[in-house]
Coordinates of C-alpha atoms in Angstrom, one line a residue:
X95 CA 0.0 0.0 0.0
X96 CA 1.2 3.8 -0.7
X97 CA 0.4 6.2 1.0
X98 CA 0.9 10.0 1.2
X99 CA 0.9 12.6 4.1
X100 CA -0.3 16.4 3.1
X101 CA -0.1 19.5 5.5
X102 CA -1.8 22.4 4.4
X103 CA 0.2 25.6 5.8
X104 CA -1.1 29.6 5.7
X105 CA 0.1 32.6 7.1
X106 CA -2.3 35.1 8.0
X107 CA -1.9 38.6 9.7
X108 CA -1.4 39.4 13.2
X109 CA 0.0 42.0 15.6
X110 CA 2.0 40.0 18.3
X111 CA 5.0 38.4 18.8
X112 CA 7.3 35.9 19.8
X113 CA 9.7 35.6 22.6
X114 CA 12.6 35.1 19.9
X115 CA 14.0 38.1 18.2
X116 CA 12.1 38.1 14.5
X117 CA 12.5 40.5 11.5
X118 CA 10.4 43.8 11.9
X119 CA 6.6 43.1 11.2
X120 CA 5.0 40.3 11.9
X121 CA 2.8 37.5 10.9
X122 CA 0.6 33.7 11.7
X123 CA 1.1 31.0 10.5
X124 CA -1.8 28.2 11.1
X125 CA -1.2 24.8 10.5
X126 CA -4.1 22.3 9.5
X127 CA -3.6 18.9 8.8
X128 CA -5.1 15.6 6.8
X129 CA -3.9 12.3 6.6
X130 CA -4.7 10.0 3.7
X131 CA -4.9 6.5 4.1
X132 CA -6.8 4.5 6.3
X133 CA -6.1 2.1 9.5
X134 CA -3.4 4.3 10.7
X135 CA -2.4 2.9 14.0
X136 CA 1.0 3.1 15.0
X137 CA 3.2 6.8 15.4
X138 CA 5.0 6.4 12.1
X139 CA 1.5 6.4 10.7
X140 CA -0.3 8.9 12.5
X141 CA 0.0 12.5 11.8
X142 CA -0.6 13.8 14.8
X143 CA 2.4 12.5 16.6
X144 CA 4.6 13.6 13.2
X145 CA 7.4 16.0 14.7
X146 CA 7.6 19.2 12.6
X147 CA 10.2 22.0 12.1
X148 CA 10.0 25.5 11.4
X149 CA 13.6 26.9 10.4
X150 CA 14.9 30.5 8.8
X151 CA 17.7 30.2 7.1
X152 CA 18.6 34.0 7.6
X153 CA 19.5 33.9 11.0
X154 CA 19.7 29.8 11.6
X155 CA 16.1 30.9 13.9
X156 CA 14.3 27.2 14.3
X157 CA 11.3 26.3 16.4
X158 CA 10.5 22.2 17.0
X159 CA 7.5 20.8 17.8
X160 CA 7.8 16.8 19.4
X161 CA 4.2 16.4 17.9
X162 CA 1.7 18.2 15.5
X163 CA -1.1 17.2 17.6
X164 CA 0.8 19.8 20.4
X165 CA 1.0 22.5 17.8
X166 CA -0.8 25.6 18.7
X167 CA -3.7 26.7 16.1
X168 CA -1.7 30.0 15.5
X169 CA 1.9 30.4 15.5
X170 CA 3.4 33.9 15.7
X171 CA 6.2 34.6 12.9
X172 CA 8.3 37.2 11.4
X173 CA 8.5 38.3 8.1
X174 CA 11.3 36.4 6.5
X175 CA 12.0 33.1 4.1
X176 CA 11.4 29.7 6.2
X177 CA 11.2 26.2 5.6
X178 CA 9.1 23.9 7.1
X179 CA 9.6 20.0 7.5
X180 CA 7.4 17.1 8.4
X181 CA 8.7 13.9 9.5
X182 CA 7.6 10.4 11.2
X183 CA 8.7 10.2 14.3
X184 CA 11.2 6.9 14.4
X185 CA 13.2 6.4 11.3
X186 CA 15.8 3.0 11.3
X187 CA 17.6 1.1 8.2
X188 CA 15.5 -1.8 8.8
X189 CA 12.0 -3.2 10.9
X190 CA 8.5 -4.6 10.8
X191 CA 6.1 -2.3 9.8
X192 CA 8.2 1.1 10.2
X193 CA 7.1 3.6 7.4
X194 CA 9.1 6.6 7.5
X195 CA 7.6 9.7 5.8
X196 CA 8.7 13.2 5.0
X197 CA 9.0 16.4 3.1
X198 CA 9.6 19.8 3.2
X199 CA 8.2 23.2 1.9
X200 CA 10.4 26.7 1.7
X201 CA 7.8 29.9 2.2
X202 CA 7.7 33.8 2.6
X203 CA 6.0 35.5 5.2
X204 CA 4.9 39.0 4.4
X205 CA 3.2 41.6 6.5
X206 CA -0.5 41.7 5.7
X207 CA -0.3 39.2 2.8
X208 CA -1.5 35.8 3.4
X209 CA 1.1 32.7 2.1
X210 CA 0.0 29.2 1.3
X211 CA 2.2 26.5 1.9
X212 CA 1.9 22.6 0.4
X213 CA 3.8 20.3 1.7
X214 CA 3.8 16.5 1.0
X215 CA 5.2 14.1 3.3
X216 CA 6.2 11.1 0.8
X217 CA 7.2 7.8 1.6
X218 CA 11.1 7.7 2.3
X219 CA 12.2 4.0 2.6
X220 CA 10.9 0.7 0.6
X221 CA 8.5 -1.7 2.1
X222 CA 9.4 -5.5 1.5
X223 CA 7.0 -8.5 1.1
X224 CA 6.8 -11.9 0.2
X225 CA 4.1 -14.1 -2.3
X226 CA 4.7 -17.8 -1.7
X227 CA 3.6 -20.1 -4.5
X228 CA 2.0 -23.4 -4.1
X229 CA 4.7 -25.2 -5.4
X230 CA 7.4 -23.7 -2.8
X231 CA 4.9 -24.3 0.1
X232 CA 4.5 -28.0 -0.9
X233 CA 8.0 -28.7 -1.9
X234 CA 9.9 -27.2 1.1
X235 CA 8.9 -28.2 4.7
X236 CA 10.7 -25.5 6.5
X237 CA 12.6 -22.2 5.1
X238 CA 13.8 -18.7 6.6
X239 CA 14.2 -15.4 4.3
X240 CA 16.5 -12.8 5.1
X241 CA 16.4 -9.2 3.8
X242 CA 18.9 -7.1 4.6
X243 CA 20.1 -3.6 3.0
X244 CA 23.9 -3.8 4.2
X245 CA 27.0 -3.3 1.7
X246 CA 27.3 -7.0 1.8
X247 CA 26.1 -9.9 4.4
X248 CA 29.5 -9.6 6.2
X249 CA 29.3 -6.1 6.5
X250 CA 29.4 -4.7 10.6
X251 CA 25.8 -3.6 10.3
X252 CA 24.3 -5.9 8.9
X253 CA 22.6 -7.4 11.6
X254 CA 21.2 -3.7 12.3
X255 CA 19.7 -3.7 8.6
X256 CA 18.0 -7.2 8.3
X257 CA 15.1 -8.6 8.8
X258 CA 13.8 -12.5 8.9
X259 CA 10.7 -13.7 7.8
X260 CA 10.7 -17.5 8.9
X261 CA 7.7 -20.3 8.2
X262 CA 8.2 -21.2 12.0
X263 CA 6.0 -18.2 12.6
X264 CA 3.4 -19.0 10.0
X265 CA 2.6 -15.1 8.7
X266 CA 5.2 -14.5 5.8
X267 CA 2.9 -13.4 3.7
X268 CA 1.3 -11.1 6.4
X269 CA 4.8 -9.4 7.4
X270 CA 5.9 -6.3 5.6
X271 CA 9.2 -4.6 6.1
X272 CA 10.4 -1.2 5.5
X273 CA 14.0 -0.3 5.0
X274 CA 16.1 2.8 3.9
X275 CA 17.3 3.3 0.0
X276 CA 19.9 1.0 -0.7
X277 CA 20.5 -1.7 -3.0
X278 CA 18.6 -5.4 -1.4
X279 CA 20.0 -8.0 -0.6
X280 CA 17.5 -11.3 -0.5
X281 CA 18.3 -15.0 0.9
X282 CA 16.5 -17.9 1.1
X283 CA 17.4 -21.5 2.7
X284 CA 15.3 -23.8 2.5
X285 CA 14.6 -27.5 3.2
X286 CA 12.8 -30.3 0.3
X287 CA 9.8 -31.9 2.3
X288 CA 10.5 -35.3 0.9
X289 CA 14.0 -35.9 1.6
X290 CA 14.9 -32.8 3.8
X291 CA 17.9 -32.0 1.0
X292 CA 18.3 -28.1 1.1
X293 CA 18.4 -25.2 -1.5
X294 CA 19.4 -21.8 -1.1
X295 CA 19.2 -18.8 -3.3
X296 CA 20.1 -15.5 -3.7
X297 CA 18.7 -12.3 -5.6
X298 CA 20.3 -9.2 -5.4
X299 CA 18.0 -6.0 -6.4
X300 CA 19.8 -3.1 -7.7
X301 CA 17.4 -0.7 -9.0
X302 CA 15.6 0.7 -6.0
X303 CA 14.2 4.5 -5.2
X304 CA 11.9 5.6 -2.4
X305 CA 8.2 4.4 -2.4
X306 CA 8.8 1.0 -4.2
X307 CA 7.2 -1.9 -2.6
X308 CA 8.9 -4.9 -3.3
X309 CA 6.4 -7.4 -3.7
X310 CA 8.9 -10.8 -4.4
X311 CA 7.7 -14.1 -5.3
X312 CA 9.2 -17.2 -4.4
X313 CA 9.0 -20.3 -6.4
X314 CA 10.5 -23.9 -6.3
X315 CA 10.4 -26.6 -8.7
X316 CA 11.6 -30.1 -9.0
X317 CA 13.7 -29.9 -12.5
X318 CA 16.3 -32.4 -12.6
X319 CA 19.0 -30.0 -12.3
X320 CA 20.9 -28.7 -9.0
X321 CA 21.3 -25.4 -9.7
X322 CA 19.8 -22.0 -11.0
X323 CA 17.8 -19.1 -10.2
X324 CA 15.4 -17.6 -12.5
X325 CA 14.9 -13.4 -11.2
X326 CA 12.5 -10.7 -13.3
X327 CA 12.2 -7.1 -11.8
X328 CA 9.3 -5.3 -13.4
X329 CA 10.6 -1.5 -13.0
X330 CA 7.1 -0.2 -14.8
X331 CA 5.6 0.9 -11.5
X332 CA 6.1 1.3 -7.8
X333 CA 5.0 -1.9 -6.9
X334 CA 8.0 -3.5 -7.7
X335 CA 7.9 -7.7 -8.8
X336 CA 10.8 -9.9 -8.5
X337 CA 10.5 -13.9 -8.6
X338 CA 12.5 -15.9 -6.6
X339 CA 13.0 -19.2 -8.0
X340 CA 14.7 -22.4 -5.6
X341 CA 17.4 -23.9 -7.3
X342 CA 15.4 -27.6 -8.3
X343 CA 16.1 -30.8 -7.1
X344 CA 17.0 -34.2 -9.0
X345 CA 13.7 -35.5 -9.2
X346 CA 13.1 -38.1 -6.1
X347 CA 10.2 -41.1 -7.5
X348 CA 7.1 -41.0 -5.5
X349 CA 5.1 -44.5 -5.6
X350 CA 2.2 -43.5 -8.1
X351 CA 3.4 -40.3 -9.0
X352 CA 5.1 -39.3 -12.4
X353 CA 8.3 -40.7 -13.7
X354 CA 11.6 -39.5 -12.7
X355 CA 13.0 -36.3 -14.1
X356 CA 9.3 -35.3 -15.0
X357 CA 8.1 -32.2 -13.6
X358 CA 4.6 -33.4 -11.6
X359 CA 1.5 -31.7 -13.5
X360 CA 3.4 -30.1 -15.8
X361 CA 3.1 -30.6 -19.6
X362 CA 4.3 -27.0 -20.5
X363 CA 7.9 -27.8 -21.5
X364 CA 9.3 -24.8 -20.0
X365 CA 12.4 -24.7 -18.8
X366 CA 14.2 -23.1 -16.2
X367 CA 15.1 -19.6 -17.1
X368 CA 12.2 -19.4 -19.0
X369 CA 10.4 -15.6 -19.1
X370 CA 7.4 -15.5 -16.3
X371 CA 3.9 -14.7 -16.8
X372 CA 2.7 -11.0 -17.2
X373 CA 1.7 -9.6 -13.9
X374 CA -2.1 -10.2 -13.0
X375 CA -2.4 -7.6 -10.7
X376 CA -5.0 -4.8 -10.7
X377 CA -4.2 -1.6 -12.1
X378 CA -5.9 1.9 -11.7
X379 CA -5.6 4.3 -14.6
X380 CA -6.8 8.2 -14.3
X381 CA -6.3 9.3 -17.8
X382 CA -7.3 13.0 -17.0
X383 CA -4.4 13.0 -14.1
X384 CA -2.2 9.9 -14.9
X385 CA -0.2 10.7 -11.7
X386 CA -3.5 11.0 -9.3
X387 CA -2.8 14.2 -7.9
X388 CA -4.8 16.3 -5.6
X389 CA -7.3 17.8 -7.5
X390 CA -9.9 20.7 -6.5
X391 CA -13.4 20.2 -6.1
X392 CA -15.9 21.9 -9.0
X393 CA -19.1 21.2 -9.6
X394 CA -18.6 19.7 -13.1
X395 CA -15.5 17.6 -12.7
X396 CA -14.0 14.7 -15.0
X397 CA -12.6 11.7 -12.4
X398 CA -13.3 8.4 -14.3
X399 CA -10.6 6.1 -13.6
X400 CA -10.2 2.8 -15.3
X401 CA -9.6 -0.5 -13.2
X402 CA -8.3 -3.5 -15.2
X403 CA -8.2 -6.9 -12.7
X404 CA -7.4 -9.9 -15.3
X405 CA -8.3 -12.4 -12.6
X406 CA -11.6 -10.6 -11.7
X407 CA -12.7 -8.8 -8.9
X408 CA -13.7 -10.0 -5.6
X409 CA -14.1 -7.3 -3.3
X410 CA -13.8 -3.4 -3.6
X411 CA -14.3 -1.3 -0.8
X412 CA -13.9 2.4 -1.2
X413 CA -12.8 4.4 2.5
X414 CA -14.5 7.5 2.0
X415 CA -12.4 10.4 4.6
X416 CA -14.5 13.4 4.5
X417 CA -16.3 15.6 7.1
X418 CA -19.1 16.1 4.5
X419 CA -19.6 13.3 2.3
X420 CA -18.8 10.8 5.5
X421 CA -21.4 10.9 7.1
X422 CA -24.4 12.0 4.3
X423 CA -23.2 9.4 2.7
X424 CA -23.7 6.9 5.6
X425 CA -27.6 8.9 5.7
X426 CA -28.2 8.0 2.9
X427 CA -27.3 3.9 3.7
X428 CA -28.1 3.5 6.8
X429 CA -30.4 6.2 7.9
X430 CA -27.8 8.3 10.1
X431 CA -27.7 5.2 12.7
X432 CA -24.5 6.0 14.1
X433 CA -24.4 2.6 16.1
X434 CA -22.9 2.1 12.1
X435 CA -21.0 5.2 11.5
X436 CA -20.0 8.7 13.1
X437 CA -17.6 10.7 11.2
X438 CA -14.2 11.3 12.9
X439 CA -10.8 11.9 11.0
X440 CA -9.5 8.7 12.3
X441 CA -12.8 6.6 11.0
X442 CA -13.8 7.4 7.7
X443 CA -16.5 5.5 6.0
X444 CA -15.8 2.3 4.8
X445 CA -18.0 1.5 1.8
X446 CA -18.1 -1.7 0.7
X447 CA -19.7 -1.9 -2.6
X448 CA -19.7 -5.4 -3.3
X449 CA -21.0 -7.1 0.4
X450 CA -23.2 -4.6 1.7
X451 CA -26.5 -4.1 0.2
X452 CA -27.9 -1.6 2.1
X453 CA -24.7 0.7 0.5
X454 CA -25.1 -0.3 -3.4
X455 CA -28.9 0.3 -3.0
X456 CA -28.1 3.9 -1.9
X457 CA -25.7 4.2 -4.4
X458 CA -26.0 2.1 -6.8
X459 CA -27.2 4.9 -9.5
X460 CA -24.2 7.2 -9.0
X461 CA -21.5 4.9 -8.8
X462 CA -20.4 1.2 -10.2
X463 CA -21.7 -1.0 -7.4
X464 CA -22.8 -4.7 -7.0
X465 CA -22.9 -6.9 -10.1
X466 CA -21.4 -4.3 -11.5
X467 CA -18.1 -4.7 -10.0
X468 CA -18.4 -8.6 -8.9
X469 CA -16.1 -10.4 -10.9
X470 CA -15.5 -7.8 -13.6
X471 CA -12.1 -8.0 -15.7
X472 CA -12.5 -4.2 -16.5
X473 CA -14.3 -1.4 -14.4
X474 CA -15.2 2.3 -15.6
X475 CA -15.2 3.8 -12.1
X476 CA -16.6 7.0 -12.2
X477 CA -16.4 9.6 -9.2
X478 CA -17.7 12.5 -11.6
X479 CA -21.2 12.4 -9.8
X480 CA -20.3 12.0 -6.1
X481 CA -17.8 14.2 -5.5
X482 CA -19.3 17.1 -6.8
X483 CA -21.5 17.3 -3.5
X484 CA -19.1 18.2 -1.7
X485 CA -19.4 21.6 -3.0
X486 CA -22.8 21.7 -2.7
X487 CA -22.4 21.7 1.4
X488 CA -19.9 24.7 1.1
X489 CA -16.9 23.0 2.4
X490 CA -14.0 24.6 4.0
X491 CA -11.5 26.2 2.1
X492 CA -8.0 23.8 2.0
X493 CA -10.1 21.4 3.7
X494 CA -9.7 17.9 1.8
X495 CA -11.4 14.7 1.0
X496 CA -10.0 11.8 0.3
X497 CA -11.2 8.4 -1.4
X498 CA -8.8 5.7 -0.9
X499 CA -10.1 2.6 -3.5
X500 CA -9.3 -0.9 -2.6
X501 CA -9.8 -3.6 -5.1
X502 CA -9.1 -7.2 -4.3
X503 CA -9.1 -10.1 -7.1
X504 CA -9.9 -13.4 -6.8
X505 CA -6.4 -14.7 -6.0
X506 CA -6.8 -12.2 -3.4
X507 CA -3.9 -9.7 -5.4
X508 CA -4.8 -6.4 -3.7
X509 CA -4.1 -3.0 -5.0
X510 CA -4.8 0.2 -3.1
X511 CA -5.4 4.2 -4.5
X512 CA -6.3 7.1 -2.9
X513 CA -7.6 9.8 -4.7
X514 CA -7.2 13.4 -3.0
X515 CA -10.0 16.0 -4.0
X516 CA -9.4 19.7 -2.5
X517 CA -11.6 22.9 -1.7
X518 CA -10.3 26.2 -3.4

């Protein structure tokens, strides 16, 4: 999953000042905040406990805040050229679940002029997970994976920048694991279920940047041969494939199963080294803003995004994160029972448009819903008709509203968007 952190900054005019000497005349700057993304439930995740930094490079003047949720709603400044910087709160080479996010805006406050600042805290390291095939689940018995993001395994801090993902603990496909740029370094060792004979492997990925997720498959096959690894890195998007393939065994004869050196089930003829399949994956294409920016709210607006899911879809649940269209939204399904939903920043409105009824009656004529989107290989999804009601309620001006779109297929391959709409 990516996700992306925005602060909305303004300076406004005031009369007072600060304790610290500032440049003559004088001005506010009010911070607001919205996160995007949903389930956010650990510091590195939450806004509110995001340490922030106010600097002027004039003088070298700086003013830190442990937490934006202590920020207060007005902050006295000079005029004068700042820079202001957002970051999670714990940032290390390596661990489980450990997103570290930030950014950084530069900004002018002038006496009686108000100053906008954007600033998007982006994702800084790489998240890591694993997709086991069938075949390496049945063919090894036992196996530990080790990720690490060191010069080389040797290296003195190594240890302090790997991770493990073992099958003793039963949840490698669950784990994810974040670690800083760096070039990857993957290992596996495993052990043959029918003999106990072991295999290891290695893949080295080279070509990384900030915000990939490394999603890499492992494999294992029973060739005839004792050696070779078979590695694809699709660079195309962020989510970043690589396929791990264990080194095959000499085939060991099973009483009633195929004949030795044949490959069990398998009449293909392929060979090892032999290009993978295409990538079955969802996708989410916005032609209109290919690079699903944050877009302001009008009340004719053009959001059709296309969703192509070869394998079909399963289930898609939008998480609606609005102060407006939460909650009349939820009216209009459920009859403003909040024993279902209240709006609060941290529970947005989770709309499940394939599994609940009582939401794809309500909504069912303005968006794709149901049998619409059950098992559909391609989806016009259009938000053109929704999110234009926003404006209708007057919302805020910088206040935002975010739609994060989840589609799972039916081999449960899960992709997630959000889609950022803004008031001007």
């Amino acid at each position: 999953m990516k996700k992306i952190l925005y602060i909305i900054a303004a300076a406004a005019v005031v009369a007072a000042c600060g304790t610290e000497t500032l440049p003559s005349g004088n001005g506010t700057l009010s911070l607001t905040a919205v996160q995007e993304g949903a389930y956010a439930t650990k510091a590195n995740d939450v806004l509110g406990d995001f340490v922030v930094d106010i600097t002027r490079p004039s003088d070298g003047w700086t003013r830190h805040y442990d937490r934006y949720i202590d920020i207060p709603q007005t902050i006295s400044l000079g005029s004068g050229d700042y820079t202001l910087t957002v970051a999670s709160p714990e940032y290390r080479d390596a661990g489980w679940d450990i997103p570290y996010y930030k950014g950084s805006a530069d900004f002018t406050i002038r006496v009686d002029e108000l100053t906008p600042v954007n600033v998007t805290a982006t994702l800084q390291n790489m998240k890591v997970s694993f997709v086991l095939t069938e075949s390496f689940k049945n063919e090894l018995t036992s196996y530990t994976i080790v990720v690490t993001n060191a010069a080389s395994w040797d290296a003195a801090d190594a240890a302090e920048k790997s991770l493990t993902w073992s099958s003793a603990t039963g949840d490698v496909e669950q784990k994810a694991g974040y670690f800083s740029v760096a070039p990857l370094r993957v290992k596996v060792d495993g052990y043959r279920a029918v003999d106990n004979s072991e295999s290891h492997s290695e893949l080295i990925i080279a070509d990384v940047a900030a915000k990939d997720h490394h999603i890499i498959t492992l494999d294992a096959r029973v060739t005839g041969l004792v050696n070779g690894v078979s590695i694809t890195i699709d660079p195309s998007v962020n989510d970043r494939e690589s396929n791990v393939e264990v080194p095959g065994w000499d085939e060991v004869p099973v009483d009633g199963g195929d004949e030795p050196g044949e490959e069990p089930g398998d009449e293909s003829g392929d060979e090892p080294g032999d290009d993978p399949q295409p990538s079955t994956a969802p996708t989410m294409t916005w032609e209109k803003n290919p690079e699903f920016a944050p877009t302001p709210i009008a009340q004719t607006m053009d959001v059709e995004i296309e969703i192509d899911a070869p394998e079909g879809i399963k289930d898609f649940v939008v998480d609606v994160d609005s102060n407006i269209l939460g909650e009349t939204i939820a009216q209009l399904a459920y009859g403003g029972d909040q024993t279902i939903y209240t709006y609060s920043p941290e529970n947005p409105l989770h709309m499940d448009l394939i599994n609940d009824k009582k939401m794809i009656d309500a909504l069912g004529k303005m968006i794709p819903a149901g049998d619409q989107l059950k098992d559909k290989t391609h989806v016009d999804f259009s938000l053109s008709k929704l999110v234009p009601l926003i404006d209708v309620y007057s919302p805020a001006s910088g206040s935002q509203h975010t739609f994060t779109l989840k589609v799972t297929d039916n081999k449960n391959q899960r992709l997630e968007k959000a889609v950022v709409f803004y008031a001007e």
